[in-house]
Structure formats: C-alpha cells, structure tokens
C-alpha positions as semicolon CSV with decimal commas, in nm:
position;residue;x (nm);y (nm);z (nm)
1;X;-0,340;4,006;1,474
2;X;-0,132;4,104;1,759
3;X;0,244;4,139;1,753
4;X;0,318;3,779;1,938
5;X;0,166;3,609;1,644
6;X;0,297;3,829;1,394
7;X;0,644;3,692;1,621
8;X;0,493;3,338;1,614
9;X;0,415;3,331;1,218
10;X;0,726;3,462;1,170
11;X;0,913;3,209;1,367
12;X;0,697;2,915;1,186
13;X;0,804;3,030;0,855
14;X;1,157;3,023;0,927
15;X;1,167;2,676;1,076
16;X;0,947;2,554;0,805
17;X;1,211;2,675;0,562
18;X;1,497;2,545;0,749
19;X;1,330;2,215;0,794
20;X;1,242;2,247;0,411
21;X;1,592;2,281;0,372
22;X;1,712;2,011;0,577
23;X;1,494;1,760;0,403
24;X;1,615;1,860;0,064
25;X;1,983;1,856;0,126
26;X;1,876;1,495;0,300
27;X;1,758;1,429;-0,050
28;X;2,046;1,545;-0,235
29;X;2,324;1,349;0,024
30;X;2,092;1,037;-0,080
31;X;2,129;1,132;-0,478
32;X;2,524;1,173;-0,452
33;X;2,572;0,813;-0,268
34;X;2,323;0,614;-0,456
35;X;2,512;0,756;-0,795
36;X;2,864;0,723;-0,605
37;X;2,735;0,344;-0,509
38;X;2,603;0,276;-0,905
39;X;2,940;0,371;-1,083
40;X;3,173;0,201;-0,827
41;X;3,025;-0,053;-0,737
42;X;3,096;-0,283;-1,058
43;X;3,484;-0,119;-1,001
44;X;3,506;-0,299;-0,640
45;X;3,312;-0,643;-0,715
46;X;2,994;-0,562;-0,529
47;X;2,644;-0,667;-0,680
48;X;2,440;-0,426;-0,885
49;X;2,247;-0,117;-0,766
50;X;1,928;-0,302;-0,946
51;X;1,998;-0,658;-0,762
52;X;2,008;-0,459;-0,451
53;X;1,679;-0,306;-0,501
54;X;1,510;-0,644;-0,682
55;X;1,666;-0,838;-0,347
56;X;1,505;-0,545;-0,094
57;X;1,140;-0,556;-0,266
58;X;1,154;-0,968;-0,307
59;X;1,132;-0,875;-0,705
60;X;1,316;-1,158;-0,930
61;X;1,576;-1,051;-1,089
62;X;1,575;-1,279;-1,425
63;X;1,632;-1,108;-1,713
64;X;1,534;-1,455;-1,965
C-alpha cells in the first residue's frame, strides 16, 4: 500500500470515529429529553410519555 492510502485509511478511520461519536452523543441528547419529558411532564399537565407514543403509532391506549 502506498503512503496516500495509508493517509486515506487513516483519514477514514478518524471520521468514522467522529461520526461514531456524533451519532452516539445524538443518542444520549435523545435519552436525557425523553427522561426529562417522562418525569415532568405529569408536573406541568401534559399527557403521558406512553399516550404520546400509543397516539404516534395509531395504538389504543385502553387499559380495560
């Protein structure tokens, strides 16, 4: 292998691992507001994080 694609597998590895990165902290921002939106919600009168979701997918929601 020649040095430009010892330079250009290089170069892929480090933006795979920043967009690796990226995706997980992505992941992590979604974590912190769906829990954040699931213990105050109930606090400021809005509707459940599971009618939410049951509403999105066309699920019904009865419980009976």
């Amino acid at each position: 292998m020649s040095w430009l694609g010892i330079i250009v597998v290089a170069l892929g590895a480090y933006f795979a691992f920043k967009v690796v990165k990226f995706v997980f902290k992505l992941l992590w921002w979604g974590v912190v507001l769906v829990g954040a939106y699931w213990f105050f919600a109930p606090m400021l009168g809005l509707p459940a994080l599971d009618t939410l979701v049951f509403d999105a997918l066309g699920i019904s929601a009865n419980k009976s």
